[in-house]
XYZ file of C-alpha atoms in Angstrom:
448
model
C 107.165 60.360 92.868
C 104.424 57.863 93.844
C 106.769 54.982 93.157
C 108.257 56.252 89.886
C 111.865 57.389 89.671
C 111.868 61.007 88.462
C 115.566 61.786 88.294
C 118.826 62.469 90.082
C 119.830 65.540 92.073
C 123.481 66.175 92.769
C 126.542 68.363 92.241
C 128.872 68.061 89.260
C 132.261 66.589 90.140
C 135.055 69.132 90.346
C 132.556 71.969 90.634
C 129.820 73.190 92.910
C 127.246 73.405 90.134
C 123.986 71.707 91.180
C 122.165 69.643 88.571
C 118.944 67.707 88.172
C 118.769 65.000 85.531
C 115.344 63.615 84.579
C 115.068 59.879 83.966
C 114.162 58.942 80.395
C 111.432 56.687 81.757
C 109.917 59.648 83.618
C 110.054 61.941 80.596
C 108.144 59.279 78.625
C 105.762 58.311 81.438
C 102.041 59.182 81.245
C 102.556 60.656 84.733
C 105.630 62.602 83.635
C 105.892 66.342 84.161
C 108.510 68.868 85.210
C 109.220 69.133 88.925
C 109.002 72.902 88.548
C 108.344 75.611 85.992
C 111.960 76.587 86.668
C 113.207 73.033 85.927
C 111.770 72.180 82.485
C 112.243 68.775 80.877
C 114.697 69.678 78.099
C 115.952 67.611 75.164
C 118.929 66.354 77.189
C 116.717 66.080 80.304
C 119.275 67.941 82.465
C 119.000 71.286 84.241
C 121.965 73.003 85.912
C 122.469 76.089 88.022
C 120.906 78.060 90.868
C 117.303 77.144 89.996
C 118.078 73.537 90.939
C 119.565 74.577 94.273
C 116.682 76.940 95.034
C 113.980 74.398 94.160
C 115.247 71.871 96.681
C 116.276 74.439 99.287
C 112.689 75.737 99.271
C 111.497 72.329 100.496
C 113.073 73.147 103.866
C 111.933 75.513 106.647
C 112.796 79.172 106.016
C 114.200 79.755 109.490
C 117.931 79.254 110.076
C 117.082 78.270 113.650
C 114.771 75.482 112.478
C 117.376 74.266 109.993
C 120.002 74.220 112.720
C 117.661 72.165 114.886
C 117.205 69.638 112.067
C 120.983 69.396 111.722
C 121.326 68.660 115.433
C 118.473 66.174 115.582
C 119.644 64.160 112.584
C 123.400 64.703 113.039
C 123.919 65.926 109.474
C 127.298 67.169 108.220
C 126.024 70.686 107.567
C 122.902 72.823 107.252
C 123.097 72.729 103.447
C 119.907 71.690 101.675
C 121.519 68.532 100.282
C 122.627 67.275 103.700
C 119.374 68.175 105.448
C 117.156 66.669 102.754
C 119.274 63.531 102.684
C 118.123 63.122 106.285
C 114.491 64.275 106.116
C 113.485 64.231 102.447
C 111.275 61.152 102.526
C 108.073 63.189 102.954
C 108.304 66.689 101.477
C 105.724 69.250 100.445
C 104.251 68.085 97.148
C 105.027 64.690 95.647
C 108.811 64.546 95.885
C 110.527 61.837 97.907
C 114.302 62.134 98.201
C 116.185 58.865 98.621
C 119.761 57.631 98.129
C 120.407 56.385 94.554
C 120.015 52.682 95.346
C 117.037 52.980 97.701
C 113.500 52.228 96.593
C 110.377 53.780 98.170
C 109.142 50.398 99.378
C 105.457 50.315 100.223
C 104.522 53.549 98.470
C 101.248 51.936 97.309
C 100.121 50.702 100.709
C 99.571 52.202 104.158
C 102.073 51.342 106.870
C 101.705 53.338 110.069
C 101.908 53.021 113.842
C 98.908 54.192 115.908
C 99.466 56.984 118.416
C 97.662 57.689 121.660
C 96.708 61.257 122.542
C 99.602 61.275 125.009
C 102.015 60.233 122.266
C 100.751 62.995 119.967
C 101.188 65.462 122.835
C 104.759 64.269 123.334
C 105.437 64.495 119.594
C 104.271 68.124 119.581
C 106.275 68.943 122.688
C 109.409 67.498 121.091
C 109.051 69.583 117.917
C 110.972 72.419 119.560
C 113.611 70.176 121.156
C 117.062 70.277 119.553
C 118.476 67.045 121.011
C 119.463 64.262 118.585
C 116.837 61.631 117.796
C 117.366 57.942 118.386
C 117.950 55.810 115.287
C 114.415 54.391 115.568
C 112.886 57.851 115.865
C 114.843 59.074 112.849
C 113.455 56.259 110.713
C 109.899 57.231 111.652
C 110.297 60.995 111.426
C 111.988 61.977 108.178
C 109.587 64.780 107.266
C 110.428 68.123 105.636
C 107.929 70.983 105.943
C 108.641 74.396 104.450
C 107.724 77.660 106.155
C 108.748 79.605 109.235
C 106.470 78.043 111.855
C 107.034 75.177 114.293
C 105.077 72.215 112.955
C 105.017 68.501 112.362
C 102.935 66.140 110.234
C 101.060 62.911 110.935
C 98.607 60.537 109.284
C 94.953 60.562 110.337
C 92.519 57.747 109.580
C 89.810 55.765 111.385
C 89.387 58.676 113.793
C 92.926 58.203 115.105
C 96.433 59.595 114.646
C 99.258 57.518 113.220
C 102.964 57.973 112.577
C 103.644 56.854 108.970
C 106.395 54.340 108.331
C 108.597 53.744 105.310
C 107.067 55.330 102.155
C 103.622 56.086 103.613
C 102.987 59.863 103.567
C 101.438 62.128 106.166
C 97.962 63.572 105.610
C 97.790 66.447 108.102
C 100.091 69.213 109.321
C 99.972 70.141 113.010
C 101.071 73.728 113.646
C 102.063 75.007 117.073
C 101.417 78.534 118.428
C 103.952 81.067 117.167
C 104.492 82.785 120.514
C 106.517 86.015 120.627
C 107.920 87.056 117.241
C 109.608 90.004 115.524
C 111.837 92.796 116.741
C 108.841 94.474 118.391
C 108.102 91.162 120.214
C 104.541 90.835 118.997
C 102.486 88.270 120.889
C 101.165 85.598 118.525
C 100.474 83.063 121.270
C 96.962 82.777 119.822
C 98.185 82.122 116.268
C 96.366 78.763 116.202
C 93.003 80.457 116.752
C 94.008 83.409 114.563
C 94.864 81.234 111.553
C 91.712 79.150 112.048
C 89.625 82.341 112.071
C 91.245 83.639 108.875
C 90.619 80.324 107.121
C 86.944 80.397 108.097
C 86.503 83.972 106.855
C 88.199 83.157 103.545
C 85.943 80.128 103.110
C 82.837 82.235 103.778
C 84.091 84.617 101.086
C 84.225 81.670 98.633
C 88.003 81.516 98.332
C 89.569 78.035 98.224
C 91.481 77.495 101.464
C 93.024 74.508 103.224
C 90.733 72.797 105.750
C 91.801 73.566 109.308
C 90.643 72.687 112.814
C 91.771 73.580 116.324
C 92.818 70.584 118.413
C 94.202 70.034 121.890
C 96.374 67.124 122.931
C 96.858 67.313 126.683
C 98.661 70.599 127.289
C 99.545 71.078 123.624
C 97.359 73.193 121.322
C 97.659 72.861 117.553
C 96.071 73.883 114.295
C 95.397 70.716 112.309
C 95.576 71.441 108.572
C 94.432 68.874 106.023
C 97.094 68.501 103.336
C 95.772 69.279 99.858
C 98.911 67.712 98.373
C 97.697 64.267 99.501
C 94.830 62.136 98.169
C 93.499 58.725 99.129
C 93.376 56.260 96.235
C 91.051 53.255 96.095
C 88.844 54.423 98.952
C 86.532 57.364 99.666
C 87.478 60.123 102.083
C 84.380 59.529 104.227
C 85.186 55.826 104.597
C 88.745 56.614 105.698
C 87.468 58.385 108.814
C 85.071 55.640 109.917
C 86.280 54.187 113.210
C 86.449 50.639 111.881
C 88.350 51.569 108.728
C 91.376 49.441 107.912
C 93.323 50.053 104.684
C 92.713 47.178 102.313
C 94.866 46.120 99.406
C 94.775 48.786 96.701
C 94.091 51.628 99.157
C 96.976 54.070 99.468
C 97.790 57.777 99.728
C 99.061 59.605 96.641
C 101.418 62.550 96.825
C 100.264 65.403 94.564
C 102.968 67.508 92.840
C 103.072 71.176 93.777
C 105.539 74.026 94.193
C 105.462 77.519 95.631
C 105.990 80.678 93.586
C 109.625 81.014 94.656
C 110.330 77.542 93.294
C 108.357 78.253 90.117
C 110.316 81.468 89.509
C 113.708 79.993 90.432
C 114.160 82.185 93.527
C 115.738 81.395 96.913
C 113.569 81.483 100.022
C 115.335 84.631 101.251
C 113.727 86.507 98.319
C 110.159 85.507 99.158
C 109.063 89.113 99.816
C 108.610 91.437 96.854
C 110.511 94.243 98.591
C 113.560 91.945 98.718
C 113.280 90.955 95.053
C 110.618 88.278 95.403
C 107.427 87.597 93.429
C 105.145 90.546 92.699
C 101.453 90.593 91.840
C 102.286 91.200 88.170
C 104.752 88.306 88.060
C 102.325 85.939 89.751
C 99.596 86.942 87.296
C 102.039 86.225 84.476
C 102.487 82.653 85.710
C 98.757 82.187 86.219
C 98.016 83.469 82.706
C 99.282 80.093 81.487
C 97.468 77.962 84.056
C 94.781 75.461 83.138
C 92.071 77.915 84.299
C 93.712 81.343 83.986
C 90.727 83.605 84.667
C 89.659 81.648 87.743
C 93.192 81.446 89.136
C 94.022 85.091 88.472
C 90.718 86.167 90.019
C 91.254 84.067 93.148
C 94.828 85.297 93.471
C 93.772 88.947 93.277
C 90.826 88.434 95.636
C 93.281 86.821 98.037
C 95.378 90.003 97.930
C 92.256 92.014 98.705
C 91.418 89.630 101.555
C 94.928 90.071 102.949
C 94.378 93.842 103.009
C 91.062 93.399 104.830
C 92.519 90.915 107.313
C 95.864 92.695 107.715
C 97.454 89.415 106.644
C 100.959 90.694 106.074
C 102.694 87.429 105.178
C 101.246 86.686 101.724
C 104.677 86.284 100.135
C 105.848 84.069 97.291
C 106.168 80.944 99.413
C 102.589 81.250 100.622
C 101.123 80.752 97.147
C 101.547 77.440 95.365
C 100.785 75.677 92.091
C 99.443 72.152 91.585
C 101.261 70.393 88.729
C 99.291 67.934 86.626
C 100.427 65.373 84.077
C 100.768 66.799 80.601
C 102.344 70.012 81.865
C 99.222 71.853 83.043
C 99.063 73.551 86.427
C 96.779 75.610 88.621
C 96.636 77.630 91.825
C 96.313 75.604 95.030
C 94.004 76.537 97.909
C 95.249 79.294 100.204
C 97.186 78.480 103.375
C 99.204 80.095 106.194
C 96.983 83.191 106.426
C 97.381 85.044 109.727
C 95.867 88.395 110.708
C 97.972 91.127 112.281
C 94.917 92.972 113.655
C 95.270 91.384 117.132
C 98.722 92.936 117.567
C 98.179 96.249 115.732
C 98.167 99.284 117.996
C 100.429 101.767 119.738
C 101.007 99.923 123.003
C 103.913 97.827 124.197
C 104.727 94.870 121.930
C 102.274 96.137 119.317
C 102.755 97.085 115.686
C 101.612 100.525 114.566
C 99.125 100.382 111.693
C 101.391 102.715 109.728
C 104.121 100.060 109.940
C 102.006 97.115 108.758
C 102.737 96.141 105.146
C 101.470 93.657 102.604
C 104.039 91.200 101.247
C 103.139 92.156 97.663
C 102.563 95.770 96.704
C 99.858 97.474 94.704
C 101.592 99.393 91.929
C 100.545 102.873 90.931
C 102.776 105.916 90.686
C 104.885 103.916 93.122
C 104.704 100.662 95.064
C 102.081 100.754 97.830
C 102.771 98.257 100.634
C 101.400 99.861 103.797
C 97.867 98.919 104.836
C 97.195 102.509 105.867
C 98.105 104.018 102.478
C 96.186 101.569 100.278
C 92.678 102.743 99.426
C 89.719 101.559 97.376
C 90.930 103.411 94.293
C 94.149 101.384 94.298
C 92.155 98.156 94.046
C 90.029 99.747 91.337
C 93.133 100.718 89.373
C 94.561 97.218 89.823
C 91.373 95.659 88.453
C 91.396 97.987 85.450
C 95.084 97.433 84.774
C 94.977 93.629 84.923
C 91.902 93.428 82.678
C 90.735 90.169 84.296
C 87.096 89.819 83.147
C 84.574 90.918 85.777
C 87.237 91.487 88.422
C 86.151 94.912 89.664
C 82.569 93.762 90.194
C 83.878 90.714 92.044
C 86.077 92.911 94.227
C 83.169 95.155 95.198
C 80.920 92.182 95.990
C 83.749 90.565 97.919
C 84.216 93.564 100.209
C 80.459 94.000 100.629
C 80.225 90.356 101.767
C 82.892 90.675 104.454
C 80.540 91.747 107.244
C 78.152 88.844 106.621
C 81.097 86.441 106.431
C 82.287 87.571 109.860
C 78.805 87.123 111.318
C 78.608 83.571 109.972
C 81.989 82.695 111.444
C 81.122 84.289 114.793
C 78.195 81.876 115.165
C 80.531 78.882 115.076
C 83.432 80.155 117.156
C 84.682 77.333 119.396
C 84.041 77.555 123.108
C 86.702 79.610 124.930
C 87.856 81.200 121.665
C 90.025 84.219 122.617
C 87.672 87.192 122.423
C 90.360 89.727 121.533
C 91.410 87.711 118.457
C 87.916 87.770 116.989
C 87.003 91.303 118.137
C 90.191 92.960 116.880
C 90.044 91.077 113.575
C 86.371 91.940 113.081
C 86.885 95.610 113.909
C 89.930 95.829 111.662
C 88.173 94.201 108.710
C 85.103 96.430 109.064
C 87.336 99.509 109.212
C 88.947 98.436 105.925
C 85.511 97.800 104.401
C 84.510 101.384 105.178
C 87.800 102.727 103.855
C 87.355 100.780 100.630
C 83.856 102.194 100.034
C 84.862 105.762 100.896
C 87.912 105.882 98.641
C 86.681 104.417 95.356
C 87.354 106.657 92.375
C 84.522 108.348 90.423
C 84.938 106.058 87.414
C 83.861 102.937 89.330
C 81.343 100.762 87.514
């Protein structure tokens, strides 16, 4: 982690029990901290069992198809997490770098990268979905592991130009491709790039922390460019980095910032990321955030995010789409939001559409039972949630939040990019405003 050896991950001989053993030097380091809330630094500095397996497995894409493609491209023995991360674990989400025992992350404190032309970036994006094996040279330059279900890659951006990092230099931006046709009902998310950009802008207008995102085109390839909040330039200001004449000087480098998603923090496999399958619930997430460095702020933002997901019909707010920053000394906090996508553009009763009655949140609102469906959740359920959680000032914040939604949409509309797909904005706007009205009309009489 940023040049320091954290520990060893492996499997006990004669058994299939995974283990992680922290280095003594890391446990005593001023930068030392646990990799995960589920992998504490114990007296003997060793953790065994499923939590170890799940932590590392969650560094990989969720999709079996994407994992199979990685196996083919890097010619790994299997699709197991250990084999895949042996091949692509040099640049993971968060601060972890996975290397063979005798390898050192040479050059972690300097910037080593090859410049890319727009045509080369276009080719890189086009090849993301290709399952053919990479050349040895390409493998050395492309050992990146990105979690999630979407087709994506990552690159370094500085001096107004794109670069492919080499050796221990990390990436700074994630480039996400359009989702296309997904789900059993074959919903058309070909405009997912614009959709996710729109959601991020609305969340920002509503004062929720969210990852910076921009729409970019490289030749025929369209991508959402997301600035990584698990990366930070050291020894140089962010504004200077993007000046066209910038060249990294000695002492300027990119730090990897430790983080983990809620499935990792709770010791759960990626297949249990949805609450309905046994994954993190609102109550369990609030329990983790109660011990964060800023509990009231983090719990408030988490709950307002759930409310925003209801407004936006963002149905994928599962345990892997919330993460925690880990800081030295054992403190942690909620990261900005990411991967928020509205279902409003595909909600309806036509072909390849999802009926509103079928659309569900990833985490339920609990009352007499668990409420998942957008159509059955009303203002009173949010009111009851605010009263039950007892987060100071939450109900007032929720009401103000919903009341601000219309103005937030108007602000975003004024800066829509040219040729932005009209149906994405119009359907999202109409859906949000419908939820705003429903919220106001269904608040209980005890509201204050």
